[in-house]
Coordinates of C-alpha atoms in Angstrom, one line a residue:
X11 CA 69.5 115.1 123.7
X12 CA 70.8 112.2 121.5
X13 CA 72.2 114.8 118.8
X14 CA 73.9 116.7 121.6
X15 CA 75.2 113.1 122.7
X16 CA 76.5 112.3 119.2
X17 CA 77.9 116.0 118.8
X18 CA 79.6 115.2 122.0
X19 CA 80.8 111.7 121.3
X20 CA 82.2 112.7 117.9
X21 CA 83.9 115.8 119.1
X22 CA 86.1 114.1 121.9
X23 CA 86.9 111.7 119.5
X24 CA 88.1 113.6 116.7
X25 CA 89.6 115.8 119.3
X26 CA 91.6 113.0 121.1
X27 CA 92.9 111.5 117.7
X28 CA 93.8 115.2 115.9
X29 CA 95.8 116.5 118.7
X30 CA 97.6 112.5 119.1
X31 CA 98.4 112.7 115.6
X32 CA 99.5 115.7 115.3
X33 CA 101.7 114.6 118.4
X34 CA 103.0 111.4 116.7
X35 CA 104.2 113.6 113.9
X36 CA 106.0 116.1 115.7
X37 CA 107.6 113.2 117.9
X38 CA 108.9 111.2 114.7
X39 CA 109.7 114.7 113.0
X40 CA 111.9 115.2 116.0
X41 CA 113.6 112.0 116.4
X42 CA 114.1 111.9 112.7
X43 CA 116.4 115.0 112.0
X44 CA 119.8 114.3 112.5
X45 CA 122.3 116.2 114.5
X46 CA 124.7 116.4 111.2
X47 CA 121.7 117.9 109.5
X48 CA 120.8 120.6 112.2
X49 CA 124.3 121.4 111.6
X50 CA 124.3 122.0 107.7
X51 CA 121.5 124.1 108.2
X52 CA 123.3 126.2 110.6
X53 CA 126.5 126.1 108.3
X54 CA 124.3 127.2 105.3
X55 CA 122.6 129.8 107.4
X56 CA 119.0 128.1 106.6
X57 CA 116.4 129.1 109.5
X58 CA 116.5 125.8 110.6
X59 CA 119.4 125.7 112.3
X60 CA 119.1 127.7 114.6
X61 CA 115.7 126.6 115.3
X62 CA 116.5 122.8 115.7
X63 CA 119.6 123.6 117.6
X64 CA 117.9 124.6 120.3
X65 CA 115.1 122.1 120.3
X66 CA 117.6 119.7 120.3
X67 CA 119.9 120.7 122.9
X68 CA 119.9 118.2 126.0
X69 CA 118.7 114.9 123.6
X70 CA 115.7 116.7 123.0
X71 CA 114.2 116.6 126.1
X72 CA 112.1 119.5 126.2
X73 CA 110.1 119.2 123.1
X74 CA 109.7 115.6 123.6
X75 CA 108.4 116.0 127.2
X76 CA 106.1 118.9 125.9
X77 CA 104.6 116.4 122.9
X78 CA 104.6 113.2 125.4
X79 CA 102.4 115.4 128.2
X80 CA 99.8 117.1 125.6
X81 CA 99.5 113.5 123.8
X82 CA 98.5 111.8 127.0
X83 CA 96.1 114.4 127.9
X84 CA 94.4 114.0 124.3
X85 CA 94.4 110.3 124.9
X86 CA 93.1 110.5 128.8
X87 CA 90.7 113.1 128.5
X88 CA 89.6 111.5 124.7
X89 CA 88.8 108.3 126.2
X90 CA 87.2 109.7 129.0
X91 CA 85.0 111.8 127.4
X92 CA 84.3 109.0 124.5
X93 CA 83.5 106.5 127.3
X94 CA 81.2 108.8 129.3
X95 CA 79.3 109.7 125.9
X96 CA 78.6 106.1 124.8
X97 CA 77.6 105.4 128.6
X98 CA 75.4 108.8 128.4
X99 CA 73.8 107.9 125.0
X100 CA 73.5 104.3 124.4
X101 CA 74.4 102.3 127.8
X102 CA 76.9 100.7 129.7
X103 CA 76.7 97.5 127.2
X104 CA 78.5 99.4 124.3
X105 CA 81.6 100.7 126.9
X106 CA 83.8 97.4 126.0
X107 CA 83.0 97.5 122.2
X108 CA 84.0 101.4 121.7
X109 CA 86.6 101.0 124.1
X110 CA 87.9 98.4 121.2
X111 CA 87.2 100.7 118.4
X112 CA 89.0 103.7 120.0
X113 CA 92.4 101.8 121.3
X114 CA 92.2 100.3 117.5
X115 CA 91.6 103.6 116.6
X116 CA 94.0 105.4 118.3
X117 CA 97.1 103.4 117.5
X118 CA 96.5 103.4 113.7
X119 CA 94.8 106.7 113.1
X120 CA 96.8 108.8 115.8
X121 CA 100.2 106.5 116.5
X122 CA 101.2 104.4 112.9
X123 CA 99.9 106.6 110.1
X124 CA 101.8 109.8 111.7
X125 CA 104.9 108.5 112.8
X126 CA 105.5 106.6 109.5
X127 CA 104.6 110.2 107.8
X128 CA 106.9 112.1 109.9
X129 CA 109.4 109.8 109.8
X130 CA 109.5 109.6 106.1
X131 CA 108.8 113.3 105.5
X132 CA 111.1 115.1 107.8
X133 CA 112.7 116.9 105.7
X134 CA 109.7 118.5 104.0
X135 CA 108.1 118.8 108.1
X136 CA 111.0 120.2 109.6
X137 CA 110.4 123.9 109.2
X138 CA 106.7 124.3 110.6
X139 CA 107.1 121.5 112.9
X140 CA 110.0 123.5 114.5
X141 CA 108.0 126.6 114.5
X142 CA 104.8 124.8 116.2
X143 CA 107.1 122.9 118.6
X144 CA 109.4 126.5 119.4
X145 CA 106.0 128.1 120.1
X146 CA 104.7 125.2 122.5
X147 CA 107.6 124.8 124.6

């Protein structure tokens, strides 16, 4: 039981910060790109262009609502499988202290880190995170 506990425990947490970060990159990714740039790509006839300018027709709204919905479900059903793990394997004393370790973790591992590295690598994101974000909305 306690290795099926830990199995557990480790897997909704790695689960709940991999799909939020991968969230928080395709939001700053997103946000980043500028309309004028969407535009030179489409100019230039790069793939991107048409790509982006449809993802970012309407402000963006429908990627961004996509993203936004699938990172709160990582971070509601993360911590609530985290919290019912540490309950499960090691008692309702430890439920404050990993709830501390997993909001901690969360906003550095799964909200700073990514943002900062979509929002500085953009450019060099822009292609696959179109393609991934195209595919899920």
């Amino acid at each position: 039981k306690f290795n099926m506990n830990l199995t557990l425990l480790i897997f909704y947490t790695a689960l709940a910060l991999g799909v939020s970060f991968l969230c928080s990159i395709l939001e700053a990714v997103v946000l980043s790109i500028p309309n004028t740039q969407v535009a030179v790509w489409q100019k230039d006839g790069n793939k991107r262009g048409d790509l982006w300018s449809k993802l970012k027709a309407d402000d963006a709204v429908k990627p961004l609502t996509a993203i936004l919905t699938l990172n709160t479900i990582a971070h509601t059903m993360g911590a609530a499988g985290v919290g019912s793990e540490v309950q499960n394997q090691f008692g309702n004393e430890y439920l404050t202290i990993a709830s501390v370790i997993l909001t901690l973790a969360v906003l550095f591992l799964s909200e700073i880190i990514p943002k900062t590295l979509g929002t500085a690598y953009w450019r060099q994101l822009s292609l696959i995170t179109g393609v991934l974000l195209n595919w899920i909305t």
